[in-house]
Amino acid sequence: MMKYSVFSLLKNTLSGHTKWQPAWREPEPRKEYDVIIVGGGGHGLSTAYYLAKEHGITNVAVLEQSWLGSGNIGRNTTIIRSNYMLPGNNPFYEWSMKLWEGLEQDFKFNAMVSQRRVLNLCHTDAQRDAFARRGNAMRIDGVDAELLDAHDVKAMYPFLDFNNARFPIKGGLLQRRGGTVRHDAVAWGYARGADMRGVDIIQNCEVKGIRIENGRVLGVDTSKGFIGCRKLGLATAGNSSETAAMAGLRLPIESHVLQAFVSEGLKPYIDGVVTFGAGHFYVSQSDKGGLVFGGDIDGYNSYARRGNLPMVEHVIEAGVAMIPALARVRVLRSWGGIMDMSMDGSPIIDKTSIEGLYLNAGWCYGGFKATPASGWCFAYTIAKNELHELNAAYRLDRFRRGYMIDEKGQGATPNLH
Amino acid sequence: MRPVEEFTFLGDAKPQRPTSNDPSSMDQWFDYVYLRDNPRGKLDEYAHHSGGCRAWLVVTRDTQTHEVHGAVTARDYARKRGRGGA
C-alpha cells in the first residue's frame, strides 16, 4: 500500500509521477463476509473504516453500485458545523466536528479540513432571540457559539446588504470551528484507510436483493452474484427506500432533489461560510476561487440528479438579496443530488426488526457534515448490536413512538433538514 | 401545458386518511402520516395549481425522468378510489 510522505513525494517527482500506486485495491468479492456495507459513499466508507479501526472487524466488504464516491459525497456544498439545538442531535454533530478536527492525522490523507467559520445571519429581533437560544443550547453541549451584532458582521463581511428594506441584517450566530472540507477527499481518505486494514471495496457491484431467512439476514444478491454475510448495513441515502424495500421495510422517507451551484473563479472574497436567514441560501468560496452555493430542495419527489430552473432562479434571488454583488457573477455549473428526506428532518442510525440488518438513512440534506460521526456510530451499532448514546435518539421507531427530533418544530413533512 | 412554477406539490396521493380516531387505528395513522412507498418511476402526486386556477390535481409523473404521464382532478381521483368528492 502506498504511504504518503515528503520522501514518497520526492521519489515520485524524480520518476516523473509515473509510479504512484492506486490508493485502494479492486478485489473480486469473496463468498462471505462478517459485515457487508451497501453503499460506497461517505457514510458507508467511514462505517467500514471505523469497523476496522475501532472494533477490529476487518472481514468487511463495501458494495458500491457505481464508482466509489459517485453519490452525494461528491455532490454537496462541503460545509461542516455543529450548530444544532436539540439534545438528541447536537452532541452527535459535535462528535462529528471533533472527528473532523483529527481526521487528516487519523487517516493520513489530506482532506483540506478548513475551520473557516460558519455564520448564520439573522434579520429580525425574533430570529435573533431564536439564535441566542440555539447558541446557548450549543454552549451547554460544549460547542462554541457567538452571537454577533450587525456591527460585528459588517466588520467580517462588509459587502452584505445591511440596509435591505425587507431583510436588514441584525446580526448573526457564529461558529468559528465550522467550515468546509474537500468532499471527494473524505471518500478517498476513508476508502484508503479501510482498504489498508483489509476491507474489500467492491465497485460496480449493484445489490439487487437481500436474502432473509427466519428473520435473519443471510446475504445479498448482487450483479456479481450472491455474497453471504452475518451482518448487513445499509448506507444508501437518496435510495434508502429502495434498498430497505428489498428487506420488506417501508421507511418514513421521501427522495427529493437538491441543487447546488458553483460560480466562475474569483479572487478571495468570502473567507467563511455565510447563510442567509431570510431565505434559503448558503455560500462559501472554494480554494479554487469558485463560489459554492445552494438553497432549498426543489419540492417534489425525485430520483433524477437534476433540478428545474424555478429553483435555480429562487436560490440566486436569495443570494443576490444577501450579497448584491453576486448579480455580476456568472454561474459555472449546477447539479443535483438525491436526498433522503425524513419526516422530522433528522437521520436514522439503528438496528431493524430483522436480525443482522442495520439501517443508516434519512440524512435530508445535512449528511456531509455528519460523515465521520455517522460512520463511527453505525460501526458501533453494527459491531455491538446496540446503539451508542450519540445515536440513541436516531431510532427508526421514534416516529411511531412520538419521539421526533424536529429542529424546526414543524411537524411531519419531508421538507425539513 | 402550464409552467411548473405555477404548481405546489404535496407528494404521494396514495396514502388514505384513516376515518377512525379509535386508538386501535394508530397503526393506520402511523402509516398515513409517516410511511411512504417513495417509488422510483411513476408516482401519483397531489399538485395544487396555486399560481393559476387553484384546482387540486393528481398528476402522474415519473420521479426518475420528471416526465408527466397525465393528470386528473383530485376529486375525480378520490371518486375513482371510491372516496369523498361531494
Short mmCIF file of C-alpha atoms in Angstrom, two decimals:
data_model
loop_
_atom_site.label_atom_id
_atom_site.label_comp_id
_atom_site.label_asym_id
_atom_site.label_seq_id
_atom_site.Cartn_x
_atom_site.Cartn_y
_atom_site.Cartn_z
CA MET A 1 0.00 0.00 0.00
CA MET A 2 1.17 3.46 -0.91
CA LYS A 3 2.36 5.53 2.03
CA TYR A 4 2.36 9.26 1.55
CA SER A 5 5.24 11.35 2.90
CA VAL A 6 7.60 14.05 1.79
CA PHE A 7 10.02 11.27 0.80
CA SER A 8 7.48 9.44 -1.37
CA LEU A 9 6.66 12.79 -2.98
CA LEU A 10 10.32 13.45 -3.76
CA LYS A 11 10.84 9.91 -5.06
CA ASN A 12 7.79 10.07 -7.30
CA THR A 13 8.74 13.52 -8.53
CA LEU A 14 12.09 12.13 -9.68
CA SER A 15 10.30 9.36 -11.60
CA GLY A 16 8.01 11.90 -13.24
CA HIS A 17 4.92 10.90 -11.22
CA THR A 18 4.53 7.74 -13.30
CA LYS A 19 4.94 5.26 -10.41
CA TRP A 20 2.22 6.26 -7.95
CA GLN A 21 0.19 3.24 -6.90
CA PRO A 22 -3.61 3.15 -6.59
CA ALA A 23 -4.86 4.21 -3.15
CA TRP A 24 -7.01 1.09 -2.77
CA ARG A 25 -7.30 -2.38 -4.30
CA GLU A 26 -10.02 -3.54 -6.68
CA PRO A 27 -10.75 -7.01 -5.31
CA GLU A 28 -13.34 -9.51 -6.52
CA PRO A 29 -15.90 -10.28 -3.83
CA ARG A 30 -15.34 -13.27 -1.57
CA LYS A 31 -18.17 -15.74 -0.94
CA GLU A 32 -18.85 -14.42 2.51
CA TYR A 33 -18.04 -11.58 4.89
CA ASP A 34 -18.66 -10.84 8.54
CA VAL A 35 -20.13 -7.49 7.57
CA ILE A 36 -21.32 -6.09 4.26
CA ILE A 37 -21.99 -2.38 3.91
CA VAL A 38 -24.22 -1.40 0.99
CA GLY A 39 -23.20 1.98 -0.37
CA GLY A 40 -19.66 3.19 -1.11
CA GLY A 41 -20.29 6.83 -0.31
CA GLY A 42 -19.05 8.86 2.62
CA HIS A 43 -21.15 7.16 5.27
CA GLY A 44 -20.60 3.60 4.00
CA LEU A 45 -16.84 4.05 3.68
CA SER A 46 -16.49 5.74 7.07
CA THR A 47 -18.53 2.91 8.61
CA ALA A 48 -16.15 0.33 7.14
CA TYR A 49 -13.16 2.38 8.28
CA TYR A 50 -14.36 2.61 11.89
CA LEU A 51 -15.46 -1.05 11.93
CA ALA A 52 -11.87 -1.97 11.13
CA LYS A 53 -10.13 0.68 13.19
CA GLU A 54 -12.27 0.90 16.32
CA HIS A 55 -13.69 -2.61 16.52
CA GLY A 56 -11.10 -4.78 14.76
CA ILE A 57 -13.71 -6.11 12.32
CA THR A 58 -11.84 -6.33 9.04
CA ASN A 59 -13.65 -9.11 7.17
CA VAL A 60 -15.82 -6.43 5.63
CA ALA A 61 -16.98 -5.55 2.13
CA VAL A 62 -18.34 -2.23 0.91
CA LEU A 63 -20.57 -2.72 -2.14
CA GLU A 64 -20.99 0.26 -4.44
CA GLN A 65 -23.27 0.09 -7.47
CA SER A 66 -21.27 2.71 -9.36
CA TRP A 67 -17.82 4.13 -8.71
CA LEU A 68 -16.62 5.00 -5.26
CA GLY A 69 -17.94 8.33 -4.03
CA SER A 70 -20.21 8.81 -7.05
CA GLY A 71 -23.19 9.87 -4.96
CA ASN A 72 -23.83 12.71 -2.56
CA ILE A 73 -20.34 12.68 -1.02
CA GLY A 74 -19.21 14.30 -4.28
CA ARG A 75 -22.27 16.48 -4.83
CA ASN A 76 -22.66 18.52 -1.64
CA THR A 77 -21.57 22.04 -0.69
CA THR A 78 -18.87 20.70 1.68
CA ILE A 79 -19.99 22.54 4.83
CA ILE A 80 -19.25 21.22 8.32
CA ARG A 81 -20.82 22.63 11.51
CA SER A 82 -22.30 21.54 14.82
CA ASN A 83 -24.80 24.33 15.45
CA TYR A 84 -27.96 22.33 16.12
CA MET A 85 -30.17 22.85 19.13
CA LEU A 86 -31.95 19.69 20.28
CA PRO A 87 -30.45 17.32 22.87
CA GLY A 88 -30.62 14.16 20.73
CA ASN A 89 -28.95 15.96 17.85
CA ASN A 90 -26.15 18.31 18.68
CA PRO A 91 -23.90 16.05 20.78
CA PHE A 92 -23.80 13.78 17.72
CA TYR A 93 -22.84 16.64 15.37
CA GLU A 94 -20.26 17.92 17.85
CA TRP A 95 -18.69 14.46 17.96
CA SER A 96 -18.58 14.65 14.17
CA MET A 97 -16.84 18.02 14.40
CA LYS A 98 -14.26 16.57 16.82
CA LEU A 99 -13.63 13.69 14.40
CA TRP A 100 -13.26 16.20 11.52
CA GLU A 101 -10.67 18.07 13.60
CA GLY A 102 -8.48 14.99 13.92
CA LEU A 103 -9.45 13.27 10.69
CA GLU A 104 -6.46 14.01 8.48
CA GLN A 105 -3.98 12.82 11.10
CA ASP A 106 -6.21 9.83 11.76
CA PHE A 107 -6.50 8.53 8.20
CA LYS A 108 -3.28 10.12 6.92
CA PHE A 109 -4.84 11.83 3.95
CA ASN A 110 -5.24 15.49 3.12
CA ALA A 111 -8.96 16.23 3.22
CA MET A 112 -8.39 20.01 3.36
CA VAL A 113 -10.38 20.36 6.58
CA SER A 114 -10.69 24.12 6.90
CA GLN A 115 -12.34 25.58 10.01
CA ARG A 116 -13.09 28.86 8.33
CA ARG A 117 -16.22 29.75 10.38
CA VAL A 118 -19.92 29.33 9.71
CA LEU A 119 -22.07 32.43 10.15
CA ASN A 120 -25.90 32.30 10.15
CA LEU A 121 -27.37 35.77 9.54
CA CYS A 122 -30.49 36.96 11.35
CA HIS A 123 -32.84 39.61 10.06
CA THR A 124 -35.47 40.17 12.75
CA ASP A 125 -35.49 40.55 16.53
CA ALA A 126 -37.39 37.29 16.86
CA GLN A 127 -34.81 35.48 14.77
CA ARG A 128 -32.02 36.93 16.90
CA ASP A 129 -33.78 35.64 20.02
CA ALA A 130 -34.04 32.20 18.43
CA PHE A 131 -30.34 32.32 17.55
CA ALA A 132 -29.45 33.33 21.11
CA ARG A 133 -31.41 30.33 22.35
CA ARG A 134 -29.73 27.98 19.89
CA GLY A 135 -26.31 29.43 20.70
CA ASN A 136 -26.90 28.87 24.39
CA ALA A 137 -28.06 25.30 23.74
CA MET A 138 -24.86 24.72 21.77
CA ARG A 139 -22.72 26.10 24.62
CA ILE A 140 -24.47 23.80 27.10
CA ASP A 141 -23.28 20.96 24.87
CA GLY A 142 -19.75 22.40 24.96
CA VAL A 143 -19.88 23.76 21.41
CA ASP A 144 -18.50 27.19 20.52
CA ALA A 145 -21.14 29.76 19.60
CA GLU A 146 -21.03 33.56 19.45
CA LEU A 147 -23.92 35.93 18.92
CA LEU A 148 -22.81 38.85 16.75
CA ASP A 149 -24.49 42.20 16.24
CA ALA A 150 -24.71 43.95 12.87
CA HIS A 151 -21.51 45.89 13.58
CA ASP A 152 -19.52 42.67 14.10
CA VAL A 153 -20.96 41.14 10.95
CA LYS A 154 -20.13 44.27 8.95
CA ALA A 155 -16.51 44.05 10.05
CA MET A 156 -16.37 40.48 8.69
CA TYR A 157 -18.41 40.82 5.51
CA PRO A 158 -18.84 44.49 4.51
CA PHE A 159 -20.34 43.54 1.14
CA LEU A 160 -23.56 42.07 2.58
CA ASP A 161 -26.76 44.07 2.05
CA PHE A 162 -27.16 45.53 5.56
CA ASN A 163 -29.78 48.09 4.57
CA ASN A 164 -32.09 45.79 2.68
CA ALA A 165 -35.53 47.26 3.36
CA ARG A 166 -37.20 43.89 3.88
CA PHE A 167 -34.33 41.88 5.33
CA PRO A 168 -31.98 44.21 7.26
CA ILE A 169 -29.12 42.25 8.86
CA LYS A 170 -29.47 42.40 12.64
CA GLY A 171 -26.55 40.15 13.44
CA GLY A 172 -25.67 36.50 13.30
CA LEU A 173 -24.78 33.30 15.09
CA LEU A 174 -21.16 32.39 14.53
CA GLN A 175 -19.48 29.02 14.97
CA ARG A 176 -15.78 29.58 14.46
CA ARG A 177 -15.00 25.86 14.38
CA GLY A 178 -17.38 25.31 11.46
CA GLY A 179 -16.04 25.40 7.93
CA THR A 180 -15.54 23.33 4.82
CA VAL A 181 -13.83 20.08 3.81
CA ARG A 182 -12.73 18.80 0.42
CA HIS A 183 -15.62 16.35 -0.02
CA ASP A 184 -14.14 13.85 -2.50
CA ALA A 185 -11.00 13.54 -0.41
CA VAL A 186 -13.17 12.41 2.51
CA ALA A 187 -14.37 9.43 0.48
CA TRP A 188 -10.87 8.72 -0.76
CA GLY A 189 -9.28 9.00 2.68
CA TYR A 190 -11.80 6.68 4.29
CA ALA A 191 -11.59 4.24 1.36
CA ARG A 192 -7.82 4.11 1.57
CA GLY A 193 -7.88 3.75 5.35
CA ALA A 194 -10.44 0.96 5.22
CA ASP A 195 -8.64 -0.85 2.38
CA MET A 196 -5.32 -0.70 4.26
CA ARG A 197 -7.00 -2.51 7.15
CA GLY A 198 -8.31 -5.30 4.92
CA VAL A 199 -11.76 -4.05 3.90
CA ASP A 200 -12.76 -5.04 0.35
CA ILE A 201 -14.22 -2.12 -1.56
CA ILE A 202 -16.15 -3.55 -4.48
CA GLN A 203 -17.22 -1.02 -7.09
CA ASN A 204 -19.74 -1.53 -9.89
CA CYS A 205 -21.48 -4.12 -7.76
CA GLU A 206 -25.18 -3.43 -7.57
CA VAL A 207 -27.23 -5.00 -4.79
CA LYS A 208 -30.40 -6.45 -6.32
CA GLY A 209 -31.88 -8.28 -3.37
CA ILE A 210 -31.48 -9.04 0.30
CA ARG A 211 -31.82 -12.68 1.40
CA ILE A 212 -33.54 -13.18 4.72
CA GLU A 213 -34.40 -16.49 6.36
CA ASN A 214 -36.31 -16.91 9.64
CA GLY A 215 -35.97 -13.19 10.33
CA ARG A 216 -32.20 -13.25 9.84
CA VAL A 217 -30.03 -11.75 7.12
CA LEU A 218 -28.13 -14.29 5.03
CA GLY A 219 -26.56 -12.05 2.41
CA VAL A 220 -27.20 -10.08 -0.73
CA ASP A 221 -27.83 -10.91 -4.37
CA THR A 222 -25.69 -8.62 -6.49
CA SER A 223 -24.66 -8.05 -10.08
CA LYS A 224 -21.56 -10.10 -9.13
CA GLY A 225 -23.61 -12.97 -7.67
CA PHE A 226 -24.66 -13.90 -4.15
CA ILE A 227 -22.46 -12.70 -1.29
CA GLY A 228 -23.15 -14.01 2.18
CA CYS A 229 -22.77 -12.05 5.41
CA ARG A 230 -23.56 -12.22 9.10
CA LYS A 231 -24.40 -8.54 9.34
CA LEU A 232 -25.61 -6.14 6.70
CA GLY A 233 -25.51 -2.35 6.95
CA LEU A 234 -27.46 -0.18 4.54
CA ALA A 235 -25.91 3.26 3.92
CA THR A 236 -27.62 4.28 0.70
CA ALA A 237 -29.10 7.70 1.50
CA GLY A 238 -31.02 9.01 -1.50
CA ASN A 239 -32.08 5.46 -2.34
CA SER A 240 -32.81 4.17 1.17
CA SER A 241 -36.46 3.41 0.46
CA GLU A 242 -35.46 1.12 -2.38
CA THR A 243 -32.75 -0.79 -0.54
CA ALA A 244 -34.92 -1.10 2.59
CA ALA A 245 -37.80 -2.37 0.44
CA MET A 246 -35.56 -5.31 -0.54
CA ALA A 247 -35.84 -6.34 3.11
CA GLY A 248 -39.55 -5.62 3.23
CA LEU A 249 -39.21 -2.38 5.20
CA ARG A 250 -41.14 0.82 4.50
CA LEU A 251 -39.44 3.98 5.67
CA PRO A 252 -40.61 7.43 6.78
CA ILE A 253 -38.61 8.91 3.90
CA GLU A 254 -39.17 10.57 0.54
CA SER A 255 -36.45 11.14 -2.06
CA HIS A 256 -36.13 14.74 -3.23
CA VAL A 257 -33.68 16.58 -5.44
CA LEU A 258 -31.42 19.32 -4.06
CA GLN A 259 -29.42 21.53 -6.39
CA ALA A 260 -26.01 23.09 -5.82
CA PHE A 261 -24.04 25.62 -7.81
CA VAL A 262 -20.53 26.89 -8.40
CA SER A 263 -19.57 30.21 -9.95
CA GLU A 264 -16.62 31.15 -12.10
CA GLY A 265 -13.36 31.53 -10.16
CA LEU A 266 -12.95 34.79 -8.27
CA LYS A 267 -10.18 36.32 -6.20
CA PRO A 268 -10.54 35.70 -2.43
CA TYR A 269 -13.89 37.19 -1.48
CA ILE A 270 -15.74 35.15 1.14
CA ASP A 271 -13.40 33.57 3.71
CA GLY A 272 -16.02 31.58 5.61
CA VAL A 273 -19.45 30.07 5.18
CA VAL A 274 -22.35 32.55 5.28
CA THR A 275 -26.02 31.64 5.34
CA PHE A 276 -29.00 33.90 4.65
CA GLY A 277 -31.64 33.97 7.36
CA ALA A 278 -34.49 35.46 5.34
CA GLY A 279 -34.42 32.91 2.56
CA HIS A 280 -32.65 29.66 1.97
CA PHE A 281 -29.13 30.35 0.73
CA TYR A 282 -25.65 29.33 1.87
CA VAL A 283 -22.33 30.22 0.28
CA SER A 284 -18.63 29.66 0.68
CA GLN A 285 -15.66 30.06 -1.63
CA SER A 286 -13.63 27.06 -2.72
CA ASP A 287 -9.86 27.18 -2.70
CA LYS A 288 -10.02 27.33 -6.50
CA GLY A 289 -12.00 30.56 -6.20
CA GLY A 290 -15.47 29.46 -7.23
CA LEU A 291 -18.36 30.47 -5.02
CA VAL A 292 -20.09 27.27 -3.92
CA PHE A 293 -23.71 27.80 -3.01
CA GLY A 294 -27.12 26.22 -2.67
CA GLY A 295 -30.60 26.65 -1.28
CA ASP A 296 -33.72 24.61 -0.79
CA ILE A 297 -34.87 21.32 -2.29
CA ASP A 298 -36.93 21.61 -5.47
CA GLY A 299 -40.04 20.48 -3.60
CA TYR A 300 -41.24 17.39 -5.42
CA ASN A 301 -40.31 13.70 -5.19
CA SER A 302 -37.42 12.93 -7.48
CA TYR A 303 -34.72 10.38 -8.22
CA ALA A 304 -33.29 12.49 -11.06
CA ARG A 305 -29.96 14.06 -10.25
CA ARG A 306 -31.02 17.33 -11.76
CA GLY A 307 -33.49 20.01 -10.76
CA ASN A 308 -35.56 22.60 -12.55
CA LEU A 309 -34.98 26.25 -13.38
CA PRO A 310 -37.52 27.83 -10.98
CA MET A 311 -35.40 26.73 -8.02
CA VAL A 312 -32.25 28.00 -9.76
CA GLU A 313 -33.91 31.40 -10.02
CA HIS A 314 -35.15 31.22 -6.42
CA VAL A 315 -31.71 30.36 -5.00
CA ILE A 316 -29.96 33.09 -6.95
CA GLU A 317 -32.60 35.67 -5.97
CA ALA A 318 -31.95 34.84 -2.31
CA GLY A 319 -28.21 35.09 -2.94
CA VAL A 320 -28.48 38.49 -4.57
CA ALA A 321 -30.73 39.71 -1.74
CA MET A 322 -27.92 38.81 0.66
CA ILE A 323 -24.92 39.84 -1.47
CA PRO A 324 -25.98 42.31 -4.21
CA ALA A 325 -22.60 41.93 -5.97
CA LEU A 326 -23.50 38.32 -6.80
CA ALA A 327 -25.66 39.73 -9.60
CA ARG A 328 -22.41 40.30 -11.52
CA VAL A 329 -21.08 36.76 -11.02
CA ARG A 330 -21.58 34.07 -13.63
CA VAL A 331 -22.64 30.59 -12.63
CA LEU A 332 -20.33 27.95 -13.99
CA ARG A 333 -22.18 24.74 -13.14
CA SER A 334 -25.21 23.46 -11.32
CA TRP A 335 -26.04 19.90 -10.40
CA GLY A 336 -28.48 17.91 -8.30
CA GLY A 337 -28.28 15.19 -5.68
CA ILE A 338 -30.97 12.93 -4.27
CA MET A 339 -31.79 13.45 -0.62
CA ASP A 340 -33.36 11.04 1.84
CA MET A 341 -35.91 13.47 3.28
CA SER A 342 -37.08 12.00 6.58
CA MET A 343 -40.33 13.07 8.17
CA ASP A 344 -38.73 15.05 11.01
CA GLY A 345 -35.59 16.32 9.29
CA SER A 346 -33.30 14.05 11.31
CA PRO A 347 -31.45 10.85 10.39
CA ILE A 348 -31.82 7.19 11.33
CA ILE A 349 -28.91 5.05 12.60
CA ASP A 350 -30.43 1.94 14.06
CA LYS A 351 -30.94 -1.79 14.16
CA THR A 352 -34.03 -3.10 12.40
CA SER A 353 -36.68 -5.74 13.07
CA ILE A 354 -34.57 -8.16 11.01
CA GLU A 355 -31.67 -9.76 12.83
CA GLY A 356 -28.35 -8.68 11.39
CA LEU A 357 -29.81 -5.82 9.34
CA TYR A 358 -28.80 -2.26 10.23
CA LEU A 359 -30.02 0.98 8.75
CA ASN A 360 -28.27 4.31 8.17
CA ALA A 361 -30.65 6.66 6.35
CA GLY A 362 -32.69 9.84 6.34
CA TRP A 363 -29.88 12.39 6.14
CA CYS A 364 -32.05 15.02 4.45
CA TYR A 365 -29.51 17.46 3.13
CA GLY A 366 -27.27 17.55 6.16
CA GLY A 367 -25.38 14.32 5.65
CA PHE A 368 -21.94 15.57 4.67
CA LYS A 369 -21.04 17.19 7.97
CA ALA A 370 -22.17 14.00 9.72
CA THR A 371 -19.95 11.65 7.68
CA PRO A 372 -17.38 10.84 10.42
CA ALA A 373 -19.83 10.50 13.32
CA SER A 374 -22.36 8.65 11.20
CA GLY A 375 -19.79 6.01 10.28
CA TRP A 376 -18.46 5.94 13.81
CA CYS A 377 -21.89 5.39 15.38
CA PHE A 378 -23.06 2.98 12.68
CA ALA A 379 -19.89 0.91 13.13
CA TYR A 380 -20.54 0.84 16.88
CA THR A 381 -24.15 -0.22 16.38
CA ILE A 382 -23.19 -2.97 13.90
CA ALA A 383 -20.25 -4.24 15.99
CA LYS A 384 -22.07 -4.29 19.33
CA ASN A 385 -25.65 -4.74 18.14
CA GLU A 386 -26.69 -1.78 20.27
CA LEU A 387 -27.00 1.96 19.94
CA HIS A 388 -24.31 4.29 21.24
CA GLU A 389 -25.62 7.17 23.34
CA LEU A 390 -24.69 9.51 20.48
CA ASN A 391 -27.15 7.85 18.09
CA ALA A 392 -29.63 6.71 20.74
CA ALA A 393 -32.16 9.29 19.55
CA TYR A 394 -31.83 8.29 15.88
CA ARG A 395 -34.07 5.26 16.21
CA LEU A 396 -36.30 4.12 13.38
CA ASP A 397 -39.26 3.62 15.71
CA ARG A 398 -39.19 7.19 17.04
CA PHE A 399 -41.89 8.17 14.56
CA ARG A 400 -44.26 5.54 15.84
CA ARG A 401 -43.42 6.30 19.46
CA GLY A 402 -43.70 10.06 19.08
CA TYR A 403 -40.05 10.97 19.77
CA MET A 404 -39.34 13.01 16.67
CA ILE A 405 -36.24 15.21 16.52
CA ASP A 406 -37.81 18.16 14.79
CA GLU A 407 -35.35 21.09 14.89
CA LYS A 408 -37.79 23.32 13.08
CA GLY A 409 -40.76 22.36 15.25
CA GLN A 410 -42.83 21.98 12.15
CA GLY A 411 -44.41 18.53 12.29
CA ALA A 412 -44.29 15.63 9.91
CA THR A 413 -43.25 16.80 6.46
CA PRO A 414 -40.48 15.57 4.19
CA ASN A 415 -39.02 19.03 3.52
CA LEU A 416 -37.07 19.64 6.73
CA HIS A 417 -33.37 19.47 7.34
CA MET B 1 -49.34 22.75 -20.80
CA ARG B 2 -48.56 25.07 -17.85
CA PRO B 3 -45.17 26.10 -16.39
CA VAL B 4 -44.02 24.14 -13.34
CA GLU B 5 -43.66 27.22 -11.12
CA GLU B 6 -47.46 27.63 -11.12
CA PHE B 7 -47.75 24.41 -9.10
CA THR B 8 -47.12 23.43 -5.50
CA PHE B 9 -46.55 19.74 -4.84
CA LEU B 10 -47.85 17.92 -1.81
CA GLY B 11 -46.41 14.49 -2.51
CA ASP B 12 -47.80 10.99 -2.83
CA ALA B 13 -51.58 10.87 -3.30
CA LYS B 14 -51.78 7.19 -2.43
CA PRO B 15 -51.89 7.26 1.39
CA GLN B 16 -55.51 7.47 2.53
CA ARG B 17 -56.50 9.30 5.67
CA PRO B 18 -57.94 6.85 8.22
CA THR B 19 -61.57 7.50 9.04
CA SER B 20 -61.39 6.42 12.67
CA ASN B 21 -59.98 8.19 15.72
CA ASP B 22 -60.06 4.98 17.71
CA PRO B 23 -56.70 4.20 19.40
CA SER B 24 -56.78 0.81 17.67
CA SER B 25 -56.34 2.62 14.35
CA MET B 26 -52.94 4.05 15.42
CA ASP B 27 -51.10 1.77 13.00
CA GLN B 28 -53.16 3.14 10.13
CA TRP B 29 -52.44 6.71 11.28
CA PHE B 30 -48.74 5.96 11.59
CA ASP B 31 -48.77 4.60 8.04
CA TYR B 32 -50.67 7.59 6.72
CA VAL B 33 -48.61 10.30 8.42
CA TYR B 34 -45.12 8.86 8.15
CA LEU B 35 -44.58 5.93 5.80
CA ARG B 36 -44.11 6.34 2.06
CA ASP B 37 -43.57 3.94 -0.85
CA ASN B 38 -41.25 6.57 -2.37
CA PRO B 39 -41.19 4.86 -5.80
CA ARG B 40 -38.56 5.32 -8.47
CA GLY B 41 -40.75 5.67 -11.55
CA LYS B 42 -44.41 6.55 -11.83
CA LEU B 43 -45.91 8.41 -8.87
CA ASP B 44 -49.43 9.80 -8.40
CA GLU B 45 -48.92 13.07 -6.56
CA TYR B 46 -51.06 15.92 -5.36
CA ALA B 47 -50.37 19.16 -7.19
CA HIS B 48 -52.03 22.45 -6.32
CA HIS B 49 -52.36 24.90 -9.19
CA SER B 50 -51.53 27.62 -6.68
CA GLY B 51 -50.33 30.12 -9.27
CA GLY B 52 -53.34 29.59 -11.51
CA CYS B 53 -56.86 28.22 -11.22
CA ARG B 54 -56.33 26.94 -7.62
CA ALA B 55 -57.52 23.45 -8.52
CA TRP B 56 -56.14 20.41 -6.72
CA LEU B 57 -54.89 17.81 -9.17
CA VAL B 58 -53.38 14.36 -9.04
CA VAL B 59 -50.53 14.28 -11.54
CA THR B 60 -48.90 11.05 -12.63
CA ARG B 61 -45.22 11.83 -13.00
CA ASP B 62 -42.07 9.75 -13.37
CA THR B 63 -39.71 10.52 -10.47
CA GLN B 64 -36.74 9.29 -12.47
CA THR B 65 -37.27 11.34 -15.65
CA HIS B 66 -39.76 14.03 -14.45
CA GLU B 67 -41.96 13.08 -17.42
CA VAL B 68 -45.67 13.79 -16.84
CA HIS B 69 -48.00 10.98 -17.93
CA GLY B 70 -51.34 12.56 -17.12
CA ALA B 71 -53.42 14.49 -14.64
CA VAL B 72 -56.92 14.26 -13.17
CA THR B 73 -58.65 16.48 -10.64
CA ALA B 74 -58.15 15.36 -7.07
CA ARG B 75 -61.92 14.93 -6.82
CA ASP B 76 -62.03 12.50 -9.74
CA TYR B 77 -59.06 10.64 -8.29
CA ALA B 78 -60.86 10.27 -4.95
CA ARG B 79 -64.07 9.16 -6.65
CA LYS B 80 -62.21 6.58 -8.65
CA ARG B 81 -60.91 5.18 -5.38
CA GLY B 82 -64.47 5.21 -4.02
CA ARG B 83 -63.95 8.04 -1.58
CA GLY B 84 -65.20 11.56 -0.92
CA GLY B 85 -65.93 14.06 -3.67
CA ALA B 86 -69.19 15.71 -2.61
#
